[in-house]
Coordinates of C-alpha atoms and ligand atoms in Angstrom, one line a residue:
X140 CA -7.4 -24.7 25.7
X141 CA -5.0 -24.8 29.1
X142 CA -6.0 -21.2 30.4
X143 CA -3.0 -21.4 32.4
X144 CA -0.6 -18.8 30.6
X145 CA -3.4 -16.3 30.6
X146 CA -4.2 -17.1 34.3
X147 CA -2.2 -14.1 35.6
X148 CA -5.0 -12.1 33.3
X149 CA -7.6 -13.1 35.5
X150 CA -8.1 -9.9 37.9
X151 CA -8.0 -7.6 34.7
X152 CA -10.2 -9.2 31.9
X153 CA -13.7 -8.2 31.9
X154 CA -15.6 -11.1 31.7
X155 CA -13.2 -14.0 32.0
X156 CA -16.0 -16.9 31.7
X157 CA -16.3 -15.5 28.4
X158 CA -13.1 -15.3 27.3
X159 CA -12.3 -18.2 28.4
X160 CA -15.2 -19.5 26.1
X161 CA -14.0 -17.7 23.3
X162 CA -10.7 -19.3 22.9
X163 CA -11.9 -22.9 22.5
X164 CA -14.0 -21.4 19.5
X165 CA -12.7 -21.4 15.8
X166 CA -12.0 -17.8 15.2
X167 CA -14.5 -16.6 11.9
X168 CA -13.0 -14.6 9.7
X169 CA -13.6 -11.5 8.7
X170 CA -12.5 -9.4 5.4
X171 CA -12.6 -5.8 5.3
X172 CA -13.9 -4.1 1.9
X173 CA -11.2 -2.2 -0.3
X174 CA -13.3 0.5 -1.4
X175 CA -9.8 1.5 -4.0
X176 CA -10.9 -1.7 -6.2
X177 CA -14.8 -2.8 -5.2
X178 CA -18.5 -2.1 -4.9
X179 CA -19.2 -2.9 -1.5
X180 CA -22.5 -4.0 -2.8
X181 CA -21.6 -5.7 -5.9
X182 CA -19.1 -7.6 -3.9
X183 CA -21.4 -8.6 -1.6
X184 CA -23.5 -9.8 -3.8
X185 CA -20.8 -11.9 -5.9
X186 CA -20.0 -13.5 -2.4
X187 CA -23.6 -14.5 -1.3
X188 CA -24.1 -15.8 -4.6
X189 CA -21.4 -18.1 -4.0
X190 CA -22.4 -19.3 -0.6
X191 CA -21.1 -16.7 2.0
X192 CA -23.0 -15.4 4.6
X193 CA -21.4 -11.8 5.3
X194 CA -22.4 -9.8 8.5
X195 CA -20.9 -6.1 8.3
X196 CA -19.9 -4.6 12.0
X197 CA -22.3 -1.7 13.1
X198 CA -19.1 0.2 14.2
X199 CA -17.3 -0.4 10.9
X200 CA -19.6 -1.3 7.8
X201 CA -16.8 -2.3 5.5
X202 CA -15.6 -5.1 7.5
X203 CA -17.6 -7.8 7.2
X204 CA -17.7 -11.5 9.5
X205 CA -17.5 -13.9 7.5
X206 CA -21.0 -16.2 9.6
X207 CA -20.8 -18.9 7.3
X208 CA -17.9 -20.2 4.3
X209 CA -18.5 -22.6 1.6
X210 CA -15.2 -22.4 1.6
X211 CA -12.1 -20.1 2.3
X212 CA -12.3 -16.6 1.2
X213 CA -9.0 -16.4 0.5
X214 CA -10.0 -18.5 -2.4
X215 CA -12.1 -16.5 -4.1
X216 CA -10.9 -14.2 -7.7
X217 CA -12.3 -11.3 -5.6
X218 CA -9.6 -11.4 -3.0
X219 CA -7.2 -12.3 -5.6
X220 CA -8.0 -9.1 -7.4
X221 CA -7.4 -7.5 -4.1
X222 CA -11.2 -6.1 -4.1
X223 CA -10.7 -6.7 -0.2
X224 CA -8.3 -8.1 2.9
X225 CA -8.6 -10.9 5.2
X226 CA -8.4 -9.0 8.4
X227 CA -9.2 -10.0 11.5
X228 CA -12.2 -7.8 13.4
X229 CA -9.7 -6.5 16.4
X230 CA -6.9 -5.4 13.9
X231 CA -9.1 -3.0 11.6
X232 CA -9.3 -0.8 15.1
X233 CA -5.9 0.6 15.1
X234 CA -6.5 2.7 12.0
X235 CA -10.1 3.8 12.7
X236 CA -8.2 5.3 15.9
X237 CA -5.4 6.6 13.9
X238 CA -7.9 8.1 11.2
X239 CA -5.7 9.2 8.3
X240 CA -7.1 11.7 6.0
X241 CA -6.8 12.3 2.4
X242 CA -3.8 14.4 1.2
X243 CA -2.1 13.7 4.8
X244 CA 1.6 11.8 5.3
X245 CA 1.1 8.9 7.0
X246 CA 3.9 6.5 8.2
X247 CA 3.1 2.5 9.3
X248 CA 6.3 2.1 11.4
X249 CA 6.1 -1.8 11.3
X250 CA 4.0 -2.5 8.6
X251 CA 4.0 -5.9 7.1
X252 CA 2.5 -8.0 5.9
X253 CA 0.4 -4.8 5.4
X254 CA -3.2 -5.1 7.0
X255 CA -2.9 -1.8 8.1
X256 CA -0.9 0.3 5.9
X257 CA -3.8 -0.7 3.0
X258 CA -6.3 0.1 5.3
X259 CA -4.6 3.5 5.8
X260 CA -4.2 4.1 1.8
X261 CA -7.8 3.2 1.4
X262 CA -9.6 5.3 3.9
X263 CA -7.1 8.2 2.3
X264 CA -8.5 7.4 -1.0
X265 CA -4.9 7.0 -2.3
X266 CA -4.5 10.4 -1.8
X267 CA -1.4 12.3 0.2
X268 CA 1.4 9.1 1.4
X269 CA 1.5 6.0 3.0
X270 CA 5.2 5.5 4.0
X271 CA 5.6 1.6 4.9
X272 CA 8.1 0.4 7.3
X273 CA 9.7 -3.1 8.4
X274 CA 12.9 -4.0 9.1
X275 CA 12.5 -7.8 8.0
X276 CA 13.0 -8.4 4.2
X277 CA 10.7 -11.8 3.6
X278 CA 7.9 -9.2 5.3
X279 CA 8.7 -6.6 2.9
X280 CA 7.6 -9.1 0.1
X281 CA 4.4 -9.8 1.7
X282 CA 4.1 -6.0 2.4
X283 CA 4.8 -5.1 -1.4
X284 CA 2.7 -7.6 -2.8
X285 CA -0.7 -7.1 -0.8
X286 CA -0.3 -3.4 -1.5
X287 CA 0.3 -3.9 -4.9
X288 CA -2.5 -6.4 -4.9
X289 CA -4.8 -3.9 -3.3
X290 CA -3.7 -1.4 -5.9
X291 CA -2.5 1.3 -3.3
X292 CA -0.6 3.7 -5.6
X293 CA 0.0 6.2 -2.9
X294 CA 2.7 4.1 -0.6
X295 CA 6.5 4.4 -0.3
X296 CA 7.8 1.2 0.9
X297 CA 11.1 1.2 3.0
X298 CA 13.2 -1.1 5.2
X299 CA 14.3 0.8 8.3
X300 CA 14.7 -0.4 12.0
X301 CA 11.8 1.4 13.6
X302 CA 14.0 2.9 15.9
X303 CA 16.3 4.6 14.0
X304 CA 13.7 5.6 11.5
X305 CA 15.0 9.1 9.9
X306 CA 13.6 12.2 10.4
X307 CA 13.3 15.2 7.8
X308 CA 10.0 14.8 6.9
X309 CA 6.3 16.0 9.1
X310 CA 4.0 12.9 9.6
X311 CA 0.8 14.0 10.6
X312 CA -0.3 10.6 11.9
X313 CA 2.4 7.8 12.7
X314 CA 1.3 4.1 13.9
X315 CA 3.2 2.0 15.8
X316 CA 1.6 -1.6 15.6
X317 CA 4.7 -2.9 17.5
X318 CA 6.4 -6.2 17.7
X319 CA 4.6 -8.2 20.6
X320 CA 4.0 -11.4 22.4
X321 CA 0.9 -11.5 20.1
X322 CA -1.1 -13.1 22.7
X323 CA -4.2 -12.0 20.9
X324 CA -3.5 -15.0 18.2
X325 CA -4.3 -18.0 20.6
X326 CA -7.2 -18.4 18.7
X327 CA -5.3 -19.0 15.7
X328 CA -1.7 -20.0 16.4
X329 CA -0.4 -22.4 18.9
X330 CA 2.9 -21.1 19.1
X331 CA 0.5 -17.7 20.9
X332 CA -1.3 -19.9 23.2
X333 CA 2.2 -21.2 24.5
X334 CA 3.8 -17.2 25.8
X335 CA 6.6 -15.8 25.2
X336 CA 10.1 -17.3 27.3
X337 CA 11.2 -14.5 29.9
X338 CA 13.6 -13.3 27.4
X339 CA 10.9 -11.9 25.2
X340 CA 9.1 -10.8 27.9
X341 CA 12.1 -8.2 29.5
X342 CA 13.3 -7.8 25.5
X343 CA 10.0 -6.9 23.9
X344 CA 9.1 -3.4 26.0
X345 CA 12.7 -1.8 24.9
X346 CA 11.8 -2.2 22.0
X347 CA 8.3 -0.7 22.0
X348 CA 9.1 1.9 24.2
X349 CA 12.1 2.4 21.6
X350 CA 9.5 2.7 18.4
X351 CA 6.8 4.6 20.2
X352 CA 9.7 7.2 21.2
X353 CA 10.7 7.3 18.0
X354 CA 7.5 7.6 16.8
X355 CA 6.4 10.8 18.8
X356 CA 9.5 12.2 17.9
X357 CA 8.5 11.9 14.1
X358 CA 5.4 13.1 14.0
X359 CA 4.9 17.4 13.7
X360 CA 3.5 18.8 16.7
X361 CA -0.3 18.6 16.9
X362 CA -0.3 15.2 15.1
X363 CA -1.7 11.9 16.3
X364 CA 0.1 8.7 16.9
X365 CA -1.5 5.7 17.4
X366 CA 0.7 2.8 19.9
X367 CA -1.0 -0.4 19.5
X368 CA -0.2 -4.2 20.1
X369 CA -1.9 -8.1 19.4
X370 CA -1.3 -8.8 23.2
X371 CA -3.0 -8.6 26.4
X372 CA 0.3 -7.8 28.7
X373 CA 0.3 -4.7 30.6
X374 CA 4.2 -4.6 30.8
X375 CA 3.5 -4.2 27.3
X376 CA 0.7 -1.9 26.7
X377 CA -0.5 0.4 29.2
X378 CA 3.5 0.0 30.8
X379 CA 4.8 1.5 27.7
X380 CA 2.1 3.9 27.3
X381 CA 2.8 5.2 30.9
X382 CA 6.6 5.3 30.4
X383 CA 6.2 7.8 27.4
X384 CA 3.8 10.0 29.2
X385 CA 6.2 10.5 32.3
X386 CA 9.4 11.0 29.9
X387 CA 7.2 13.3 27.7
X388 CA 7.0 15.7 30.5
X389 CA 3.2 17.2 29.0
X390 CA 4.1 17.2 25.4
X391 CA 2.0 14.1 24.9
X392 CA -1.9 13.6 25.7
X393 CA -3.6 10.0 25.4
X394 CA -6.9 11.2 23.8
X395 CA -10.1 9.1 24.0
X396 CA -11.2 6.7 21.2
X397 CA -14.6 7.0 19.3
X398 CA -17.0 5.7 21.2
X399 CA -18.4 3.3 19.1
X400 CA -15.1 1.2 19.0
X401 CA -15.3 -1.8 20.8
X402 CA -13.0 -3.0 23.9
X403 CA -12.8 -2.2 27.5
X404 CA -10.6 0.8 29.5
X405 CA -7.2 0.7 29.8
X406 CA -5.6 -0.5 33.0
X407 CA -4.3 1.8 35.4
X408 CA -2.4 -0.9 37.7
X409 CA -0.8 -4.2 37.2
X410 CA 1.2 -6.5 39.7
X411 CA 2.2 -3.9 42.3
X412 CA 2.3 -1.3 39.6
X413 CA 0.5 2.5 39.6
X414 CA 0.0 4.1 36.0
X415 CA -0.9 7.2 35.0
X416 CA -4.7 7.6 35.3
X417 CA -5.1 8.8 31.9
X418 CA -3.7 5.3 30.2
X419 CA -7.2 4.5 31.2
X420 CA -8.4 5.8 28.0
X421 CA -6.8 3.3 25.8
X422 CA -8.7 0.3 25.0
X423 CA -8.2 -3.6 25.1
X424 CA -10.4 -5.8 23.0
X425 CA -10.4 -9.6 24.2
X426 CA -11.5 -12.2 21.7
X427 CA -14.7 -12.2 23.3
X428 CA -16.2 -8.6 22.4
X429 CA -15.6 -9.4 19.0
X430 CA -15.5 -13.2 18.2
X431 CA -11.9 -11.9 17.2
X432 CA -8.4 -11.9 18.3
X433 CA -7.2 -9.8 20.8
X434 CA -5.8 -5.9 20.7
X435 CA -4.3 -3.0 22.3
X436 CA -5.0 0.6 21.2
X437 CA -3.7 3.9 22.2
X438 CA -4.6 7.2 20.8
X439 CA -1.7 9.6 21.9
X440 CA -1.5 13.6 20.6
X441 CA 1.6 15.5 20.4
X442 CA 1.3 18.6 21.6
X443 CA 4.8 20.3 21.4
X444 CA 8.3 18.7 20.5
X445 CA 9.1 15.9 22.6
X446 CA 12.3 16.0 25.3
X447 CA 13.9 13.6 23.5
X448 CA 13.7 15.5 20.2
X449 CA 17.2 16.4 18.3
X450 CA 16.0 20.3 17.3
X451 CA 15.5 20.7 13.4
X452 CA 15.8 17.2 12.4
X453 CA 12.1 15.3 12.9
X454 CA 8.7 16.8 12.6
X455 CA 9.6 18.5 9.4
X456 CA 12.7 20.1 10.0
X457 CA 15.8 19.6 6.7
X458 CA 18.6 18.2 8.9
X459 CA 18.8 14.9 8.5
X460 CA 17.5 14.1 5.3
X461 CA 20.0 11.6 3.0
X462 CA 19.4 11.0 -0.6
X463 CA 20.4 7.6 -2.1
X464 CA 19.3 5.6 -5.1
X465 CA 20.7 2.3 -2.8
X466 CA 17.8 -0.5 -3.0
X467 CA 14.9 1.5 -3.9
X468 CA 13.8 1.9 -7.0
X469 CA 13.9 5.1 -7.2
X470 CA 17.0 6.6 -7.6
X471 CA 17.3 10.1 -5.4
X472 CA 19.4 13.1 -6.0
X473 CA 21.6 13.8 -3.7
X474 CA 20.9 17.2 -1.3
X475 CA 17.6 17.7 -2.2
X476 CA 16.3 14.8 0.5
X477 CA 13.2 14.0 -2.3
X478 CA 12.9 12.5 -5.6
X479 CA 10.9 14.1 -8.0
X480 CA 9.0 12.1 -10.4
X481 CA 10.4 11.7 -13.6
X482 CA 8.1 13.7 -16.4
X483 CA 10.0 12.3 -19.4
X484 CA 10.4 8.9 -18.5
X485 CA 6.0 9.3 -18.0
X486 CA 6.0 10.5 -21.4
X487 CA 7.9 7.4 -22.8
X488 CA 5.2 5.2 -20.7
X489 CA 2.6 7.0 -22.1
X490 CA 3.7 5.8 -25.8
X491 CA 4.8 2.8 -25.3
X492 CA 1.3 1.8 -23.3
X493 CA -0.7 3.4 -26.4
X494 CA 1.4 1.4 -28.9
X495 CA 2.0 -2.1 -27.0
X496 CA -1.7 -1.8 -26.0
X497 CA -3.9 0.9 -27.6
X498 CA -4.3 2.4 -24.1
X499 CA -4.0 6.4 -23.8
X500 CA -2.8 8.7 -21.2
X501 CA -6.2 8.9 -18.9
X502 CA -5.4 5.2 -17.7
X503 CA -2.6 7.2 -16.0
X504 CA -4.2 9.8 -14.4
X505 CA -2.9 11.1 -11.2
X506 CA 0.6 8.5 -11.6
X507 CA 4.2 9.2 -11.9
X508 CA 6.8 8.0 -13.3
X509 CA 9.7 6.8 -10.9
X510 CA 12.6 4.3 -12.5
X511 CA 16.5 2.9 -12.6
X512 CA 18.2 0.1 -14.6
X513 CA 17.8 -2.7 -11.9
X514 CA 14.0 -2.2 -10.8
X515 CA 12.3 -0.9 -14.0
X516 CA 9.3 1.6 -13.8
X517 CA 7.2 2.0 -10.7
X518 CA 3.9 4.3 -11.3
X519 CA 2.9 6.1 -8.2
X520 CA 0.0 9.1 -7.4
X521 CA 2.6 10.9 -5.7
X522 CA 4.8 13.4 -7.3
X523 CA 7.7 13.4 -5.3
X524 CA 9.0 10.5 -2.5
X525 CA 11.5 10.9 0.2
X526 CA 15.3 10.3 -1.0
X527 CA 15.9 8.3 2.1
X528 CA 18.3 5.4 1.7
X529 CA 15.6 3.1 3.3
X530 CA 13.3 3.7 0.3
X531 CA 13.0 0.1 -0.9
X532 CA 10.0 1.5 -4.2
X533 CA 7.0 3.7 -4.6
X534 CA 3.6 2.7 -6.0
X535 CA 3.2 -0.4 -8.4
X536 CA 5.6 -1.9 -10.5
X537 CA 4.8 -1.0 -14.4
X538 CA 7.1 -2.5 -15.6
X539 CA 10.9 -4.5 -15.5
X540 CA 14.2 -4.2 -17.1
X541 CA 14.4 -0.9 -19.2
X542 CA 15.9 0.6 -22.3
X543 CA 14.1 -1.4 -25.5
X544 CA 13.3 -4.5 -23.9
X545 CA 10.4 -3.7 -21.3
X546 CA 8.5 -6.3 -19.7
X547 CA 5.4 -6.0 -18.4
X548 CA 4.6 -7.2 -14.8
X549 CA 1.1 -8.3 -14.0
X550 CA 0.6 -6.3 -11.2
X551 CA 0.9 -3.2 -13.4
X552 CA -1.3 -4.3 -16.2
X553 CA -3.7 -5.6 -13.0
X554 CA -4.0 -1.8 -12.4
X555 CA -3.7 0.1 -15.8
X556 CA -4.4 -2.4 -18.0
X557 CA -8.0 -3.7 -17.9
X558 CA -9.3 -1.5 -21.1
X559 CA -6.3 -2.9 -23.9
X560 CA -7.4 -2.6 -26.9
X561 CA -4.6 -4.4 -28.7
X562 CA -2.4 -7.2 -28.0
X563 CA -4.9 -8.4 -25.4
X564 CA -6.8 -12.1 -24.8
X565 CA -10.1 -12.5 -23.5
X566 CA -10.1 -15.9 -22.1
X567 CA -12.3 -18.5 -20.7
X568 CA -12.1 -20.5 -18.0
X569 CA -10.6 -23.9 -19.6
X570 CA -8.2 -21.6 -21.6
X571 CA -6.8 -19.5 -18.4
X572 CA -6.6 -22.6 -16.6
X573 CA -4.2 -24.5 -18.9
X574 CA -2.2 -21.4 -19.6
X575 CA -1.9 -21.7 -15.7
X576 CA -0.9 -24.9 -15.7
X577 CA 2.3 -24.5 -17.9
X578 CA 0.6 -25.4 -21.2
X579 CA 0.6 -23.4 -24.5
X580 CA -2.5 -22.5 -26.6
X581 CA -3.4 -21.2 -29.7
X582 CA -4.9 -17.3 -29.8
X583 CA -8.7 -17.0 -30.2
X584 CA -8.8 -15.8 -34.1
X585 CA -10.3 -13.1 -32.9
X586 CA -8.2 -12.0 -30.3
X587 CA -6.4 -8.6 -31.5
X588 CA -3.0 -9.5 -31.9
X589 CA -0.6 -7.1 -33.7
X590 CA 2.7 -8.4 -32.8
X591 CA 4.8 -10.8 -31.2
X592 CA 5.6 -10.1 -27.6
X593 CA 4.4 -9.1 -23.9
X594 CA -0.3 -9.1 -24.2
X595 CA -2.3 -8.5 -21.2
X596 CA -4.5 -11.7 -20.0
X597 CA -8.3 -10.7 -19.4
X598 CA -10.6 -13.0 -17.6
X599 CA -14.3 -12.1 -17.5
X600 CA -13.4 -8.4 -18.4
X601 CA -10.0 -8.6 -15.0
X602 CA -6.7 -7.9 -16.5
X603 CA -5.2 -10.9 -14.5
X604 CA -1.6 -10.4 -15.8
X605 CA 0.9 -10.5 -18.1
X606 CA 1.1 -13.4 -21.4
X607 CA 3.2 -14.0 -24.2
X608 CA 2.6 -14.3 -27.6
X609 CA 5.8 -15.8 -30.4
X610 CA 3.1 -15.4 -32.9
X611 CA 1.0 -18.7 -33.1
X612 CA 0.8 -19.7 -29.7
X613 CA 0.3 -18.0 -26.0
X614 CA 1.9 -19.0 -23.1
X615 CA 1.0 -17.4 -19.3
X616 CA 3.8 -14.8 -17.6
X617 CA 2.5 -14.7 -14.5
X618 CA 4.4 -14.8 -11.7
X619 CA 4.7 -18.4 -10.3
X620 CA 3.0 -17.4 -6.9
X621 CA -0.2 -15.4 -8.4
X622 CA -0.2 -18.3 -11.3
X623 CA -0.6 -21.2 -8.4
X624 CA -3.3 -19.0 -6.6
X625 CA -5.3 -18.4 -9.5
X626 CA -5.5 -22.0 -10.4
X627 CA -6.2 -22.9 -7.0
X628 CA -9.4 -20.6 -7.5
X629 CA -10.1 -21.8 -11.0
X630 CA -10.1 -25.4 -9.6
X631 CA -12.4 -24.4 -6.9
X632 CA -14.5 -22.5 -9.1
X633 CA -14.8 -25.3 -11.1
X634 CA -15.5 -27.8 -8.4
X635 CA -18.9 -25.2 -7.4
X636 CA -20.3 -25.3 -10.6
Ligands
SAM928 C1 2.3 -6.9 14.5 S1 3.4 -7.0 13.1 C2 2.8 -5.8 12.1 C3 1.5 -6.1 11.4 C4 1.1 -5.0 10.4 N1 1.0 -3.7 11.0 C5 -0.2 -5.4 9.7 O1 -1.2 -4.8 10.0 O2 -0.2 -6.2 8.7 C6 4.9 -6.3 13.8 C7 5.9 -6.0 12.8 O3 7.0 -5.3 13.4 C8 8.1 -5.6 12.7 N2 9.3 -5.2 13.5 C9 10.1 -5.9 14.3 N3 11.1 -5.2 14.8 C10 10.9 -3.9 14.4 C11 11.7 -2.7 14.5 N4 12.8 -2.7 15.2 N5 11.2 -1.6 13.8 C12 10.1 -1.7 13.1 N6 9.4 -2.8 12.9 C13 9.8 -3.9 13.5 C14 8.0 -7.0 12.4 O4 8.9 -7.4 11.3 C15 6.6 -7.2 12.1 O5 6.3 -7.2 10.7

């Protein structure tokens, strides 16, 4: 690899032999463990049966490096059923710095595809809220389906520039895994090993300076935000770090990261440049500490409202909350600034899950009931979500379309509908497979059929989605997308045998 765009790096990595080595390497992967769906040890297991050789990280034992690969773990029915992430070593830091808690609100400011925000969900048990931002609608889908996927109940999705991200409600812990040059990627993307144009390079701090403002002034006094980046330039890390803590005027601290983390200090001068001595206590991890890509972490503490804070609006104060139903799902009542759950429309879910599939309330345990006429019935573990326009949904999609005609979606009977008792298939491999391939089939005579319509799809005891049944024949209702995946794995599960 030409080392000539990180050349100007030189004076400020560690061991630049080393990294220099590490970016001709193939980058292993690494998948973190999603404690919400699996065993770590049972998944372990089912992996090194099939040929993986999994080596957990002393400083996070739920993220594994993947040492050897039959063949891509993305291929496997494990990470389809979202029992864990592809994440690369260097980004499951950012979150282990942030260190959400369970019962805490939590905002990802620029979330998808959603590495982090299910990390965040997961180590918080799916307890308290995971609000998920982006501004960029095809990364919201990404973003909605991994977190669906994963099974996080707890998160409000929403589409917001960073920015201008409204206030009314008192994160305890905001991150801000900004926008960057993403310099961290060369290992894996050629467009990283090229740079960013000079345009990028002026553009890109205004707008992290813009998101990590924004963030600080979120966030309730006393709470923790965490600034971090995929890049090794200082104008946009440390830089940005340092311009904060001068505007902040003492109202923000950079606190120290565990120990055990891995990277290097902080830098506290670049290209004629003096920083603040304290941005020393942020860390840099370069592709060679890890075997990884390449990250930027900063742990910064509020510790009174921030200059640049308009009085009564962020950090918990009323003034600028705004109720609308607009895109999300979820439709909000106007004044109040939050949606409550809807307890009747539960109720009807209730039924209608014990009569379409002989399941009973305890599947729902902990979930409300959020819906409109255009996105049908999202489930959620939280009682109440923000009525902010930007609310794009909450929690997993039950169902779609509403009134009489309800149709499953496969997500939702993914995550509540593994124990159907009625109007479910058990299916094995050859019969999954050519439902997946467009084909029709006959029902096992067995199979518990009471009536025509919507049946759950079980393979080897997963709900795997949503099928239909005219009476005589089954055909698959999966989503195109999660249909093409799974055959792709049944193929390949074939091909091992
Ligand atoms: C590094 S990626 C985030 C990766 C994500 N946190 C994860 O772990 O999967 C940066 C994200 O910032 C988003 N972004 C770009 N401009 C933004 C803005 N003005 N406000 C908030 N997010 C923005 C991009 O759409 C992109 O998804």
């Amino acid at each position: 690899m030409p080392a000539t765009v990180f050349e100007r790096y030189r004076s400020i990595i560690d061991d630049w032999d080393a990294f220099q080595a590490s970016l001709i390497r193939p980058q292993p992967a690494a998948l973190r463990v999603n404690r919400l769906k699996a065993d770590p040890a049972a998944l372990r297991a089912r992996l090194e049966e099939r040929g993986f050789r999994l080596e957990p990280y002393d400083w996070y034992p739920d993220l594994w490096r993947v040492a050897e690969e039959p063949f891509s773990p993305a291929l496997t029915l494990e990470h389809w059923l979202g029992r864990f992430y592809l994440q690369e070593a260097a980004a499951a830091v950012p979150v282990l710095a942030l260190d959400p808690q369970p019962g805490e609100t939590v905002l990802d400011l620029s979330a998808a595809p959603g590495g982090k925000s299910t990390q965040m969900a997961e180590r918080m048990g799916n307890r308290g809220m995971v609000v998920a931002n982006d501004p960029d609608p095809r990364r919201l889908a990404a973003l909605s389906h991994n977190l669906q996927r994963l099974g996080v109940t707890s998160a409000v999705i929403t589409r917001a520039d960073g920015r201008q991200f409204p206030g009314g409600l008192a994160f305890d812990r905001v991150l801000v895994d900004a926008p960057c040059s993403a310099e961290g990627n060369a290992r894996r993307s050629a467009r990283a090993r090229q740079g960013v144009g000079r345009h990028q390079r002026r553009r890109l701090p205004a707008v992290q300076l813009a998101l990590l403002r924004r963030a600080l002034a979120l966030v309730r006094p006393g709470g923790v935000v965490v600034y971090s980046t995929c890049t090794f330039a200082p104008e946009e890390n440390e830089a940005v770090v340092d311009q904060v803590l001068r505007a902040a005027e003492g109202s923000v601290t950079v606190e120290p990261l565990p120990p055990a983390l891995p990277g290097v200090a902080g830098v506290t001068a670049w290209e004629g440049q003096r920083f603040r001595p304290e941005v020393e206590a942020c860390r840099r991890i370069y592709p060679h500490h890890l075997d990884s890509g390449g990250m930027f972490v900063a742990r910064l503490r509020k510790r009174g409202p921030v200059p640049w804070e308009e009085p009564g609006a962020e950090g918990g104060g009323e003034g600028s909350r705004k109720a609308s139903a607009a895109r999300s799902g979820v439709p909000a009542r106007p004044g109040t600034g939050w949606v409550e759950a809807d307890a009747g429309l539960r109720q009807r879910v209730v039924a209608w899950l014990g009569e379409a599939f002989g399941l009973d309330e305890s599947v729902l345990e902990g979930a409300y009931a959020y819906g409109n006429e255009d996105q049908g019935i999202w489930l959620a573990a939280l009682p109440r979500v923000p009525g902010w326009e930007a609310v794009w949904s909450a929690g997993i999609r039950l169902v779609r379309g509403h009134g009489a005609t309800w149709k499953p979606t496969s997500f939702g009977l993914m995550q509540w509908a593994a124990g159907a008792t009625r109007n479910v298939v058990d299916l094995d491999r050859q019969e999954l497979q050519a439902l997946l391939e467009g084909r029709q089939i006959s029902a096992p005579p067995e199979a518990p059929l009471v009536r025509r319509g919507w049946i759950v799809l079980r393979y080897r005891g997963h709900a795997v989605g949503c099928g239909f049944w005219d009476g005589q024949r089954l055909r698959s209702a999966l989503p195109h997308e999660r249909a093409g995946e799974l055959l792709s794995i049944l193929r390949r599960e074939d091909e091992g045998r």
